[in-house]
Short mmCIF file of N, CA and C in Angstrom, two decimals:
data_model
loop_
_atom_site.label_atom_id
_atom_site.label_comp_id
_atom_site.label_asym_id
_atom_site.label_seq_id
_atom_site.Cartn_x
_atom_site.Cartn_y
_atom_site.Cartn_z
N SER K 36 170.10 149.72 196.09
CA SER K 36 171.37 149.82 195.40
C SER K 36 171.18 150.44 194.02
N THR K 37 172.26 150.88 193.44
CA THR K 37 172.20 151.49 192.11
C THR K 37 171.74 150.50 191.08
N ARG K 38 172.23 149.28 191.15
CA ARG K 38 171.84 148.26 190.16
C ARG K 38 170.34 148.01 190.23
N GLU K 39 169.80 147.92 191.43
CA GLU K 39 168.36 147.67 191.58
C GLU K 39 167.54 148.80 190.94
N SER K 40 168.02 150.02 191.05
CA SER K 40 167.26 151.12 190.44
C SER K 40 167.33 151.04 188.92
N PHE K 41 168.48 150.63 188.36
CA PHE K 41 168.56 150.45 186.91
C PHE K 41 167.66 149.30 186.47
N ASP K 42 167.66 148.22 187.26
CA ASP K 42 166.78 147.08 186.95
C ASP K 42 165.32 147.53 186.93
N ALA K 43 164.93 148.27 187.95
CA ALA K 43 163.53 148.71 188.07
C ALA K 43 163.15 149.63 186.91
N LEU K 44 164.03 150.53 186.52
CA LEU K 44 163.75 151.41 185.40
C LEU K 44 163.61 150.63 184.10
N TYR K 45 164.47 149.65 183.91
CA TYR K 45 164.43 148.84 182.69
C TYR K 45 163.12 148.05 182.64
N VAL K 46 162.77 147.41 183.75
CA VAL K 46 161.55 146.60 183.81
C VAL K 46 160.32 147.47 183.56
N GLU K 47 160.30 148.66 184.12
CA GLU K 47 159.16 149.56 183.92
C GLU K 47 159.04 149.98 182.46
N ALA K 48 160.15 150.30 181.81
CA ALA K 48 160.12 150.65 180.38
C ALA K 48 159.65 149.46 179.55
N PHE K 49 160.12 148.27 179.89
CA PHE K 49 159.71 147.04 179.21
C PHE K 49 158.19 146.86 179.34
N ARG K 50 157.68 146.97 180.56
CA ARG K 50 156.26 146.78 180.84
C ARG K 50 155.40 147.78 180.05
N ARG K 51 155.82 149.05 180.05
CA ARG K 51 155.06 150.08 179.33
C ARG K 51 155.01 149.76 177.83
N GLU K 52 156.12 149.35 177.26
CA GLU K 52 156.17 149.07 175.82
C GLU K 52 155.29 147.87 175.47
N VAL K 53 155.37 146.81 176.27
CA VAL K 53 154.55 145.62 176.00
C VAL K 53 153.07 145.95 176.15
N GLU K 54 152.72 146.70 177.17
CA GLU K 54 151.31 147.08 177.36
C GLU K 54 150.81 147.94 176.21
N ALA K 55 151.62 148.86 175.72
CA ALA K 55 151.21 149.71 174.60
C ALA K 55 150.98 148.87 173.35
N VAL K 56 151.87 147.96 173.07
CA VAL K 56 151.72 147.07 171.91
C VAL K 56 150.49 146.19 172.09
N GLY K 57 150.31 145.67 173.29
CA GLY K 57 149.15 144.82 173.57
C GLY K 57 147.83 145.55 173.39
N THR K 58 147.79 146.80 173.81
CA THR K 58 146.58 147.60 173.66
C THR K 58 146.27 147.84 172.18
N ARG K 59 147.31 148.14 171.40
CA ARG K 59 147.11 148.37 169.96
C ARG K 59 146.70 147.10 169.22
N ASN K 60 147.05 145.95 169.76
CA ASN K 60 146.80 144.68 169.08
C ASN K 60 145.87 143.77 169.86
N PHE K 61 144.97 144.37 170.65
CA PHE K 61 144.07 143.57 171.48
C PHE K 61 143.19 142.70 170.57
N PRO K 62 143.04 141.43 170.92
CA PRO K 62 142.29 140.51 170.05
C PRO K 62 140.81 140.90 169.90
N GLU K 63 140.38 140.96 168.65
CA GLU K 63 138.97 141.23 168.36
C GLU K 63 138.07 140.18 169.01
N GLN K 64 138.54 138.94 169.05
CA GLN K 64 137.76 137.85 169.65
C GLN K 64 137.42 138.17 171.10
N ALA K 65 138.34 138.76 171.82
CA ALA K 65 138.09 139.09 173.23
C ALA K 65 136.98 140.12 173.34
N LEU K 66 137.02 141.11 172.47
CA LEU K 66 135.97 142.14 172.49
C LEU K 66 134.62 141.56 172.07
N ARG K 67 134.64 140.77 171.02
CA ARG K 67 133.42 140.17 170.49
C ARG K 67 132.75 139.25 171.53
N GLU K 68 133.58 138.44 172.19
CA GLU K 68 133.05 137.45 173.14
C GLU K 68 133.06 137.94 174.58
N GLN K 69 133.51 139.20 174.79
CA GLN K 69 133.60 139.76 176.14
C GLN K 69 134.42 138.85 177.06
N LYS K 70 135.57 138.41 176.57
CA LYS K 70 136.49 137.54 177.33
C LYS K 70 137.68 138.38 177.75
N PHE K 71 137.91 138.43 179.04
CA PHE K 71 139.02 139.20 179.57
C PHE K 71 139.71 138.39 180.65
N GLY K 72 140.90 138.77 180.99
CA GLY K 72 141.63 138.07 182.05
C GLY K 72 143.03 138.65 182.17
N GLN K 73 143.73 138.16 183.14
CA GLN K 73 145.11 138.59 183.35
C GLN K 73 146.02 137.39 183.18
N VAL K 74 147.10 137.61 182.48
CA VAL K 74 148.10 136.56 182.27
C VAL K 74 149.41 137.04 182.89
N ARG K 75 150.13 136.12 183.48
CA ARG K 75 151.45 136.45 184.03
C ARG K 75 152.48 135.67 183.21
N LEU K 76 153.42 136.41 182.64
CA LEU K 76 154.45 135.80 181.80
C LEU K 76 155.81 135.91 182.47
N MET K 77 156.67 134.96 182.17
CA MET K 77 158.08 135.05 182.49
C MET K 77 158.76 135.29 181.15
N VAL K 78 159.44 136.42 181.04
CA VAL K 78 160.13 136.77 179.79
C VAL K 78 161.61 136.85 180.09
N ALA K 79 162.40 136.04 179.39
CA ALA K 79 163.85 136.09 179.52
C ALA K 79 164.40 136.84 178.32
N LEU K 80 165.17 137.87 178.61
CA LEU K 80 165.79 138.67 177.55
C LEU K 80 167.29 138.42 177.51
N ASN K 81 167.84 138.53 176.33
CA ASN K 81 169.28 138.53 176.16
C ASN K 81 169.79 139.94 176.46
N PRO K 82 171.06 140.09 176.82
CA PRO K 82 171.59 141.42 177.12
C PRO K 82 171.43 142.43 175.99
N ASN K 83 171.29 141.95 174.74
CA ASN K 83 171.11 142.88 173.61
C ASN K 83 169.66 143.32 173.45
N GLY K 84 168.75 142.84 174.30
CA GLY K 84 167.34 143.23 174.27
C GLY K 84 166.44 142.30 173.48
N SER K 85 167.01 141.28 172.86
CA SER K 85 166.20 140.31 172.13
C SER K 85 165.56 139.32 173.11
N VAL K 86 164.45 138.73 172.69
CA VAL K 86 163.72 137.79 173.54
C VAL K 86 164.36 136.41 173.43
N ARG K 87 164.71 135.84 174.57
CA ARG K 87 165.26 134.49 174.61
C ARG K 87 164.16 133.47 174.83
N GLU K 88 163.20 133.80 175.71
CA GLU K 88 162.18 132.82 176.08
C GLU K 88 160.97 133.53 176.68
N ILE K 89 159.80 132.98 176.42
CA ILE K 89 158.56 133.46 177.03
C ILE K 89 157.81 132.24 177.55
N GLU K 90 157.36 132.33 178.78
CA GLU K 90 156.62 131.22 179.39
C GLU K 90 155.41 131.77 180.14
N VAL K 91 154.28 131.11 180.02
CA VAL K 91 153.09 131.50 180.77
C VAL K 91 153.23 130.95 182.19
N LEU K 92 153.26 131.84 183.16
CA LEU K 92 153.33 131.42 184.56
C LEU K 92 151.93 131.26 185.15
N LYS K 93 151.02 132.14 184.74
CA LYS K 93 149.63 132.06 185.19
C LYS K 93 148.74 132.43 184.02
N SER K 94 147.93 131.49 183.59
CA SER K 94 147.06 131.69 182.44
C SER K 94 145.91 132.63 182.77
N SER K 95 145.44 133.29 181.74
CA SER K 95 144.24 134.14 181.86
C SER K 95 142.98 133.28 181.92
N GLY K 96 143.13 132.02 181.56
CA GLY K 96 141.98 131.14 181.45
C GLY K 96 141.48 131.03 180.02
N HIS K 97 142.09 131.81 179.13
CA HIS K 97 141.72 131.81 177.72
C HIS K 97 143.00 131.72 176.90
N ARG K 98 143.15 130.63 176.20
CA ARG K 98 144.39 130.39 175.45
C ARG K 98 144.70 131.53 174.48
N PHE K 99 143.68 132.04 173.78
CA PHE K 99 143.93 133.08 172.80
C PHE K 99 144.42 134.37 173.46
N LEU K 100 144.00 134.65 174.69
CA LEU K 100 144.51 135.83 175.40
C LEU K 100 145.96 135.61 175.83
N ASP K 101 146.28 134.40 176.28
CA ASP K 101 147.66 134.08 176.65
C ASP K 101 148.57 134.22 175.43
N GLU K 102 148.12 133.70 174.30
CA GLU K 102 148.92 133.80 173.07
C GLU K 102 149.06 135.25 172.62
N ALA K 103 148.02 136.05 172.80
CA ALA K 103 148.08 137.46 172.43
C ALA K 103 149.09 138.20 173.31
N ALA K 104 149.15 137.85 174.59
CA ALA K 104 150.12 138.47 175.49
C ALA K 104 151.55 138.13 175.05
N MET K 105 151.78 136.88 174.71
CA MET K 105 153.11 136.48 174.24
C MET K 105 153.45 137.17 172.92
N ARG K 106 152.46 137.29 172.05
CA ARG K 106 152.65 137.97 170.76
C ARG K 106 153.00 139.44 170.99
N SER K 107 152.39 140.06 171.99
CA SER K 107 152.69 141.46 172.30
C SER K 107 154.16 141.64 172.68
N VAL K 108 154.70 140.69 173.43
CA VAL K 108 156.12 140.76 173.79
C VAL K 108 156.98 140.66 172.54
N ARG K 109 156.65 139.69 171.68
CA ARG K 109 157.44 139.50 170.46
C ARG K 109 157.36 140.72 169.53
N LEU K 110 156.16 141.31 169.43
CA LEU K 110 156.00 142.49 168.57
C LEU K 110 156.74 143.72 169.13
N ALA K 111 156.82 143.82 170.44
CA ALA K 111 157.49 144.96 171.07
C ALA K 111 159.02 144.82 170.98
N ALA K 112 159.51 143.62 170.80
CA ALA K 112 160.95 143.37 170.74
C ALA K 112 161.52 143.88 169.43
N PRO K 113 162.79 144.18 169.37
CA PRO K 113 163.75 144.05 170.47
C PRO K 113 163.62 145.25 171.42
N PHE K 114 163.98 145.00 172.65
CA PHE K 114 163.97 146.03 173.67
C PHE K 114 165.35 146.67 173.73
N ALA K 115 165.47 147.70 174.52
CA ALA K 115 166.78 148.36 174.67
C ALA K 115 167.80 147.35 175.21
N PRO K 116 169.03 147.45 174.76
CA PRO K 116 170.07 146.60 175.36
C PRO K 116 170.21 146.94 176.84
N PHE K 117 170.65 145.97 177.61
CA PHE K 117 170.85 146.21 179.04
C PHE K 117 171.92 147.29 179.20
N PRO K 118 171.67 148.24 180.09
CA PRO K 118 172.72 149.23 180.36
C PRO K 118 173.89 148.56 181.09
N PRO K 119 175.07 149.16 181.02
CA PRO K 119 176.24 148.54 181.67
C PRO K 119 175.99 148.20 183.13
N GLU K 120 175.21 149.03 183.83
CA GLU K 120 174.95 148.78 185.26
C GLU K 120 174.19 147.47 185.46
N MET K 121 173.38 147.06 184.51
CA MET K 121 172.64 145.80 184.63
C MET K 121 173.50 144.61 184.23
N ARG K 122 174.55 144.84 183.48
CA ARG K 122 175.40 143.75 183.03
C ARG K 122 176.39 143.30 184.09
N ARG K 123 176.60 144.17 185.07
CA ARG K 123 177.53 143.82 186.16
C ARG K 123 176.86 142.83 187.10
N ILE K 124 177.62 141.86 187.51
CA ILE K 124 177.06 140.84 188.42
C ILE K 124 177.55 141.04 189.83
#
């Protein structure tokens, strides 16, 4: 559907922005200690693109990496407002 394609485009732009910010702000501690991992976050956005909530769904196994991932979302915000197609229910 059209809405799904707008959703997918928005999510992809969101992901790229957060990853870019995360790369620029990667924790020195991770490099120093050779600690890496993947974290899965649930990020709730308001329609204006501001962050409403961030929750760790799956930890990287390293608290400082999880916190860095959440910080990357906050630093990348605010995101683009939802397009009208995403606001329709």
